[in-house]
Short mmCIF file of C-alpha atoms and ligand atoms in Angstrom, two decimals:
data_model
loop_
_atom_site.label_atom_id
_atom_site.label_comp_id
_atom_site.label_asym_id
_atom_site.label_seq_id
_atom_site.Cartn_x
_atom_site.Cartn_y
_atom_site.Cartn_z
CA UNK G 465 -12.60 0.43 18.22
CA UNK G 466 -14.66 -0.93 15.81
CA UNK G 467 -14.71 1.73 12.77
CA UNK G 468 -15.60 -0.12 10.16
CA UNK G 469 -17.74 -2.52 11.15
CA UNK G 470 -19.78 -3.57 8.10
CA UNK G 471 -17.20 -2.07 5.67
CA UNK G 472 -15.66 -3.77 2.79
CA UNK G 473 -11.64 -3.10 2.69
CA UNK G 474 -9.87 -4.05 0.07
CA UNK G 475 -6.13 -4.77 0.74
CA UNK G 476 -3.66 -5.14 -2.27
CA UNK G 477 -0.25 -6.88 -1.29
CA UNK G 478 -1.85 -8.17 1.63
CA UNK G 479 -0.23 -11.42 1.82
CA UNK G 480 2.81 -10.49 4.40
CA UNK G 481 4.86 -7.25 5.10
CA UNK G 482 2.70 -3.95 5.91
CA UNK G 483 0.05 -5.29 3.66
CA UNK G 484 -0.73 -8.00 6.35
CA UNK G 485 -0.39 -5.63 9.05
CA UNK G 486 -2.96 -3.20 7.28
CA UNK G 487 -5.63 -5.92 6.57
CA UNK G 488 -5.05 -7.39 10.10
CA UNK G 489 -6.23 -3.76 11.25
CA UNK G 490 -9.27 -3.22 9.44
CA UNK G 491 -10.58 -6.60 10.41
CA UNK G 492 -9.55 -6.23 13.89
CA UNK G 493 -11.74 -3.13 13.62
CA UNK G 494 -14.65 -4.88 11.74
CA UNK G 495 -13.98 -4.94 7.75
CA UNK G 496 -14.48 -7.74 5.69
CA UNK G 497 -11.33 -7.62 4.08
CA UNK G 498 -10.81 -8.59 0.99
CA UNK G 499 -6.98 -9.72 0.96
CA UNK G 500 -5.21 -9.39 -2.67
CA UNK G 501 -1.47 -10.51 -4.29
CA UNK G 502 0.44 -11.90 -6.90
CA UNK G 503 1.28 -15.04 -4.48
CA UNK G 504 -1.16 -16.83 -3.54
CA UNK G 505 0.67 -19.07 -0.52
CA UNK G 506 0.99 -16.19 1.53
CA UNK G 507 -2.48 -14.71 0.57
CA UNK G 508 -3.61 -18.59 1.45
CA UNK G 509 -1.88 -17.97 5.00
CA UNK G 510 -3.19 -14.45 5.47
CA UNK G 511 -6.71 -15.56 5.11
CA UNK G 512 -6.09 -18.62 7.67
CA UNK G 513 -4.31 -16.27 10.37
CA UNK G 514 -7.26 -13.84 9.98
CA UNK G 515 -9.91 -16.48 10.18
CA UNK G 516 -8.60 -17.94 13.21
CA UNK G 517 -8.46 -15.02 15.11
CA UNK G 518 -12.36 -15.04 14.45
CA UNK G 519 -12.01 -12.31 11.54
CA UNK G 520 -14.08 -11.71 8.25
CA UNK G 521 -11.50 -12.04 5.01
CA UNK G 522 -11.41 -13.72 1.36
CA UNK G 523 -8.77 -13.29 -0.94
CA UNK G 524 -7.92 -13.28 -4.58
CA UNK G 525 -4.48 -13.86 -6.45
CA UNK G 526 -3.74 -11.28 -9.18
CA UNK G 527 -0.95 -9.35 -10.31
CA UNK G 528 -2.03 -5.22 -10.02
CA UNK G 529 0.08 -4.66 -12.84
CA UNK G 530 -2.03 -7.08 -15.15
CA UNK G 531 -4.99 -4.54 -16.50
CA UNK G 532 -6.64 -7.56 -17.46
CA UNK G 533 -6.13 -9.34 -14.06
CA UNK G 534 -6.93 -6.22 -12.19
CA UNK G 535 -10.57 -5.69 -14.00
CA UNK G 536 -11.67 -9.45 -13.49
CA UNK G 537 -10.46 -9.60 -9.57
CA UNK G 538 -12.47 -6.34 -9.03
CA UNK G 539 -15.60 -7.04 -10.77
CA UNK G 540 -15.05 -10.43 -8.83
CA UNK G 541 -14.96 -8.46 -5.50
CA UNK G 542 -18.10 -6.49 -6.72
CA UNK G 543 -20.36 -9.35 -7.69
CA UNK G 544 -19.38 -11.48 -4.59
CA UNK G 545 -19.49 -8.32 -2.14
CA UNK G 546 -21.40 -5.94 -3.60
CA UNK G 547 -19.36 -2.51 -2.78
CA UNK G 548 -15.92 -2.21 -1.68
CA UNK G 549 -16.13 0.97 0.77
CA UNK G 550 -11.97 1.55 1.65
CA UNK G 551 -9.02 0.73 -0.85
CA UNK G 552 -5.58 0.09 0.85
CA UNK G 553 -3.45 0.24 -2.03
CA UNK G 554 -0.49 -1.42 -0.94
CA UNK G 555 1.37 -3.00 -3.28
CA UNK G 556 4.88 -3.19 -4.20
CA UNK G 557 8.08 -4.14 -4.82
CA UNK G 558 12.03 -2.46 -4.69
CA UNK G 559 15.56 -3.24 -5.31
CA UNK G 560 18.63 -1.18 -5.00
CA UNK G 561 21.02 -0.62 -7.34
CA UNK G 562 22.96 2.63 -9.32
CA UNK G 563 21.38 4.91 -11.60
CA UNK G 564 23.36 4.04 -14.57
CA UNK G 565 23.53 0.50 -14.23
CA UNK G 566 19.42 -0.33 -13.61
CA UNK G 567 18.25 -2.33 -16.49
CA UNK G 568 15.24 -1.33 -18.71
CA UNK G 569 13.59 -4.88 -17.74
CA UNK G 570 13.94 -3.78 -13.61
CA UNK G 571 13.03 0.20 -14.59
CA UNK G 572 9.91 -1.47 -16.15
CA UNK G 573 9.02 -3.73 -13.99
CA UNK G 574 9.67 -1.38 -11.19
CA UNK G 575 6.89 1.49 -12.77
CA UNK G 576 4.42 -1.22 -13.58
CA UNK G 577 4.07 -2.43 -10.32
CA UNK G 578 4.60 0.43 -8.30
CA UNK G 579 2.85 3.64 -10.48
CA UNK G 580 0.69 1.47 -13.02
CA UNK G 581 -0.19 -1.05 -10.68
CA UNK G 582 -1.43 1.41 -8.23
CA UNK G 583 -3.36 3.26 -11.21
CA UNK G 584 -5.25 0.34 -12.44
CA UNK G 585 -6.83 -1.03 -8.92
CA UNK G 586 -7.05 2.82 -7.81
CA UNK G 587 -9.35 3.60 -10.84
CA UNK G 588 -11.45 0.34 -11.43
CA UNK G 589 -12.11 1.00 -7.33
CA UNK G 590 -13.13 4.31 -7.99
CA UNK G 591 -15.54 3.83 -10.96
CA UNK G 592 -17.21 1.86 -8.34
CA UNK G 593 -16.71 4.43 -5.44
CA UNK G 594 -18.34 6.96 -7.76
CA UNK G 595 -21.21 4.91 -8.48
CA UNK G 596 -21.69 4.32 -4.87
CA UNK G 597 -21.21 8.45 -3.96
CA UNK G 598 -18.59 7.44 -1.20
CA UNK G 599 -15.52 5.24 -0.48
CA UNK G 600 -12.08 6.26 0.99
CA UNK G 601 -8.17 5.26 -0.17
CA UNK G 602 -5.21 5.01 0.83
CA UNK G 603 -2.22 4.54 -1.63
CA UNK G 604 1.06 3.60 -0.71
CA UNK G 605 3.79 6.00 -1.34
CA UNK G 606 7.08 6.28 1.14
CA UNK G 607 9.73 9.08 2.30
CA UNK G 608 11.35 7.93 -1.47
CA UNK G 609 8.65 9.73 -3.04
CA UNK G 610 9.35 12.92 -1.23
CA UNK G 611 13.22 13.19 -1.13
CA UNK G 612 15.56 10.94 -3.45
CA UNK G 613 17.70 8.27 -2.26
CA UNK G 614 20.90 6.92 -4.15
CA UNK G 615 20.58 3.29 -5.55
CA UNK G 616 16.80 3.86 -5.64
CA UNK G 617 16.11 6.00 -8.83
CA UNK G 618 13.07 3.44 -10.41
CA UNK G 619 11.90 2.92 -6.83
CA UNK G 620 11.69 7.12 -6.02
CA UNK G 621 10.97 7.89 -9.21
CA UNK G 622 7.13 5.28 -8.92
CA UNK G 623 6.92 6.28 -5.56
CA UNK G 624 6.88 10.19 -6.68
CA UNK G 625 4.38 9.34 -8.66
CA UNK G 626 2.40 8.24 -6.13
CA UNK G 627 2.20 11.23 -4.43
CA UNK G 628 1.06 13.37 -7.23
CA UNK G 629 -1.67 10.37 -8.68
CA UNK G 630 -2.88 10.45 -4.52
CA UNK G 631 -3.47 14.41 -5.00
CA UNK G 632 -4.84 15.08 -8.36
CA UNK G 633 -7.40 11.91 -7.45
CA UNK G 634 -8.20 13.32 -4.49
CA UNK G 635 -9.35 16.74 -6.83
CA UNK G 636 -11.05 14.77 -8.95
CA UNK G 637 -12.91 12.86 -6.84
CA UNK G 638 -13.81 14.97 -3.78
CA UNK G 639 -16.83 15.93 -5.28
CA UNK G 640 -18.05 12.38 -5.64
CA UNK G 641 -17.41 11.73 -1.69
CA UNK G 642 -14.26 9.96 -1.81
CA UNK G 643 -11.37 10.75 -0.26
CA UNK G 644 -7.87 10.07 -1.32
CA UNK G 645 -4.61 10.19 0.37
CA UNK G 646 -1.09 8.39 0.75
CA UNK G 647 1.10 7.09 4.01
CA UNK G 648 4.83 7.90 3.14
CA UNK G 649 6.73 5.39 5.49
CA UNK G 650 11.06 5.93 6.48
CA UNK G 651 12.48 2.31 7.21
CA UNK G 652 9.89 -0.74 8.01
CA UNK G 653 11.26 -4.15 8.90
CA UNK G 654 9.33 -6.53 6.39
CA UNK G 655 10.29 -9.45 4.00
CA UNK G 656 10.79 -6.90 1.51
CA UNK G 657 13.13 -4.55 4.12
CA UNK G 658 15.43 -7.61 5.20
CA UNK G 659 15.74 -8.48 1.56
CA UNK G 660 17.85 -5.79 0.70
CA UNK G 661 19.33 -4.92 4.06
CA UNK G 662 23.27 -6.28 4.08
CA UNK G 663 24.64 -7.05 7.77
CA UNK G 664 25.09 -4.04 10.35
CA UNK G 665 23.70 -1.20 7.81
CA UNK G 666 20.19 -1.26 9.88
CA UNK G 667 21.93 0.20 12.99
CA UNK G 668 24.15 2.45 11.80
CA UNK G 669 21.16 3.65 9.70
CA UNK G 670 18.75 4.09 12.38
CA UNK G 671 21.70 5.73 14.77
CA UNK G 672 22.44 8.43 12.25
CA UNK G 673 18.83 8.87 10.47
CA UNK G 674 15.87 8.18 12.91
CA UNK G 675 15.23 10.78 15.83
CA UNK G 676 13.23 7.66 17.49
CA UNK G 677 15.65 5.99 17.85
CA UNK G 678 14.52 2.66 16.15
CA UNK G 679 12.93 1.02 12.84
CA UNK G 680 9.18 1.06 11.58
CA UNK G 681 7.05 -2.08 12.54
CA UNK G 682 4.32 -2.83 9.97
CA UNK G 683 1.58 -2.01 12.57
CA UNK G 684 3.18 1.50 12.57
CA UNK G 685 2.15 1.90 9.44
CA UNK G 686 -1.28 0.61 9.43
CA UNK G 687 -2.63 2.40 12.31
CA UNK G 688 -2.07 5.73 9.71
CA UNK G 689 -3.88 3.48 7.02
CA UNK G 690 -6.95 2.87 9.57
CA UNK G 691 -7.03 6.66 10.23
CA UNK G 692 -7.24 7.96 6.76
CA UNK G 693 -9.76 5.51 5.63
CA UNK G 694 -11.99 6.28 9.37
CA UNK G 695 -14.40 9.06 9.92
CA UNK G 696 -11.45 10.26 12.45
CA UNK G 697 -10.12 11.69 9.13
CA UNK G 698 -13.13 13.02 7.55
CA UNK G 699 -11.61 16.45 6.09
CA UNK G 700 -8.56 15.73 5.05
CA UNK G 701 -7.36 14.67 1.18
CA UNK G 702 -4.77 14.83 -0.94
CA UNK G 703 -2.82 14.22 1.75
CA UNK G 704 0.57 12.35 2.08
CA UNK G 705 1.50 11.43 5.82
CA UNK G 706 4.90 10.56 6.95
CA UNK G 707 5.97 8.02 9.16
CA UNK G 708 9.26 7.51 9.24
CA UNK G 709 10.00 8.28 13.25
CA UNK G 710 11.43 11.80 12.30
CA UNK G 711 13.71 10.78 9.35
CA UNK G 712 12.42 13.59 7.44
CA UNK G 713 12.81 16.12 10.12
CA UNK G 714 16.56 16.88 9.20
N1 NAD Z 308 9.26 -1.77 4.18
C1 NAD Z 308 9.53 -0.48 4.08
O1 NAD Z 308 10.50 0.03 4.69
C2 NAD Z 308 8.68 0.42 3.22
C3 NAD Z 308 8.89 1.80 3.30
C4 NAD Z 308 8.10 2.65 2.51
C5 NAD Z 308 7.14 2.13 1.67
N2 NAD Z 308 6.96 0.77 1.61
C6 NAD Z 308 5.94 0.27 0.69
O2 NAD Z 308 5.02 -0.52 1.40
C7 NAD Z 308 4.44 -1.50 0.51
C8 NAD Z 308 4.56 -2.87 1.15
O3 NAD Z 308 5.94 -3.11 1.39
P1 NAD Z 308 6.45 -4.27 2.35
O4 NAD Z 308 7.71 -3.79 2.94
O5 NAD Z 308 5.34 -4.77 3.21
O6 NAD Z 308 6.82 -5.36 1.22
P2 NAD Z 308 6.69 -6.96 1.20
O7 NAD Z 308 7.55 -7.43 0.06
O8 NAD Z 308 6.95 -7.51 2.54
O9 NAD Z 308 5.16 -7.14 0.81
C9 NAD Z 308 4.69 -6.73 -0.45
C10 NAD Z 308 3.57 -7.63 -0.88
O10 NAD Z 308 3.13 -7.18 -2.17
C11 NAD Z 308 2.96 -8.32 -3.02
N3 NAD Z 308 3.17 -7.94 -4.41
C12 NAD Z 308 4.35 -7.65 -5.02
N4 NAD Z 308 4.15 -7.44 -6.33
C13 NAD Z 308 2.83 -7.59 -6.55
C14 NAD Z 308 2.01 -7.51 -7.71
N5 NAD Z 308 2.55 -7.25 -8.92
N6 NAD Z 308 0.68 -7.72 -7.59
C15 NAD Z 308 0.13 -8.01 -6.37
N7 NAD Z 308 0.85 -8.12 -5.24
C16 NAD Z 308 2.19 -7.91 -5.33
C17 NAD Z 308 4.04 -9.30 -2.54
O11 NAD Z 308 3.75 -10.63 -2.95
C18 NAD Z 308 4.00 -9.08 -1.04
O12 NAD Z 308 3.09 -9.94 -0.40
C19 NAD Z 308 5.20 -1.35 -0.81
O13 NAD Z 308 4.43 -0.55 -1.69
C20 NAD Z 308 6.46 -0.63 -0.41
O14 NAD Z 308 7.02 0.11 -1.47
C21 NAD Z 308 7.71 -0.09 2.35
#
C-alpha cells in the first residue's frame, strides 16, 4: 500500500519506541517523513535505518515542550518542505510513582511534555493545515486517558487531556478539512515500557489484564496511526481508538 505517496508526515518522538514504528510506516507507505525529538542520537539513527531501507526522511532535534523550539522547527519544516500534510503527534514521556508523593518539578514536567507539548506542535501544524484547507492528525493519548491507573496520576491526568484537546480540535477544525483524532494504546513494549517495568510484573499483567493474551508491539500501534491519517478513514474525527488487545473490555 502506498497511501501517502507524496505526503509530508511529520513524526514527533520519532527517534525509537512507537514513534519509530509510526514514521517507519508512513515511509514504508510513501511519506517523506519528517522525524522529530529532543535527542538527537536516536533521531540521527532513525534517519540512517530509514534511509537504508531506500526511504524518504529528515529530521530535526527540538524539545515539543519549548514554544520557542517548537515554532522555529516547524517553520523550518515549512520552508524546507513546503506543507506538512499528516501530524503524528507522538511524543512523550511517564514515570510511576504515588499520588501524594509526585513532586511539583515531575507533575510539571510531566504536563509540559505530554498536554503542552502536544498543544504547541498540534497548533503551529494546524495554522498551516488551515492555510492549506486540508491535513490530518493523530495525537497520542493511551487507555490512561480513559480510565485512571494508581501510581500514574500526572501521566492520566496529560493523557486525559489529550483526549478532550483531540475532540474539541477536531470541532474546530472540521470545517477547514482537517481531521483530528487520538490512538489510546494498553501495554506496548518500548524503551520507555521496559523502563519502568520491575521483573515478572509484565506476565502476571498481561495474564490477568489482556484478553489477547500478550503485550502491544510498536507496529500495533502504528498501523491505527496510518489508518486515521489515510483516506481509509475519511469520516471519522474526534475520535479516540483503543488498542490495548481488549484491556478495556472488562
Ligand atoms: N509504551 C506504551 O505502553 C504506551 C502506551 C500508551 C501510550 N504511549 C505513548 O506513546 C508515546 C511514545 O511512547 P513510547 O513507549 O514509544 O516511548 P519511548 O520513550 O520509547 O519514546 C518516546 C520518544 O519521545 C522522545 N521525547 C521525549 N520527550 C520529548 C520532548 N520533550 N520533545 C521531543 N521528543 C521527546 C524521546 O526522546 C523518545 O525518542 C508516548 O506519548 C507515550 O505516552 C505509550
Amino acid at each position: 500500500m502506498q497511501r501517502f505517496a507524496n505526503l509530508t508526515t511529520l513524526v514527533t518522538g520519532a527517534g525509537q519506541g512507537i514513534g519509530f514504528a509510526i514514521a517507519e510506516r508512513f515511509a514504508a507507505e510513501g511519506a517523506h517523513v519528517l522525524l522529530a525529538d529532543i535527542k538527537e542520537s536516536t533521531l540521527i539513527e532513525a534517519e540512517e535505518k530509514l534511509r537504508a531501507a531506500g526511504y524518504s526522511a529528515s529530521r530535526y532535534a527540538f524539545d515539543v515542550s519549548s514554544p520557542d523550539q517548537v515554532d522555529e522547527a516547524i517553520s523550518r519544516m515549512i520552508g524546507e518542505r513546503g506543507e506538512i500534510h499528516i501530524l503524528a503527534n507522538n511524543a512523550g514521556i511517564a514515570s510511576e510513582e504515588p499520588f501524594v508523593d509526585i513532586p511539583d518539578e515531575r507533575w510539571r514536567r510531566m504536563i509540559d511534555v505530554n498536554l503542552n507539548g502536544m498543544f504547541y506542535v498540534a497548533q503551529r501544524v494546524s495554522r498551516a493545515m488551515v492555510r492549506q484547507g486540508k491535513g490530518t492528525i493523530v495525537n497520542m493519548a493511551s487507555t490512561n486517558g480513559l480510565v485512571g491507573e494508581a501510581g500514574y496520576a500526572h501521566y492520566n491526568a496529560s493523557k486525559g487531556g489529550v483526549v478532550l484537546l483531540t475532540k474539541t480540535m477536531a470541532i474546530e477544525l472540521g470545517r477547514s478539512g482537517i481531521r483530528v483524532n487520538a490512538v489510546c494504546p494498553g501495554y506496548i513494549v518500548t524503551p520507555l515500557s521496559a523502563s519502568i517495568d520491575s521483573e515478572g510484573v509484565v506476565e502476571r499483567y498481561v495474564e490477568r489484564y489482556i484478553p489477547l493474551g500478550r503485550t502491544g508491539k510498536p507496529e500495533d500501534v502504528a498501523s491505527v496511526f496510518a489508518f486515521l491519517a489515510s483516506d481509509d478513514a475519511a469520516f471519522i474525527t474526534g475520535e479516540c481508538i483503543v488498542v490495548d488487545g481488549g484491556q478495556l473490555a472488562f
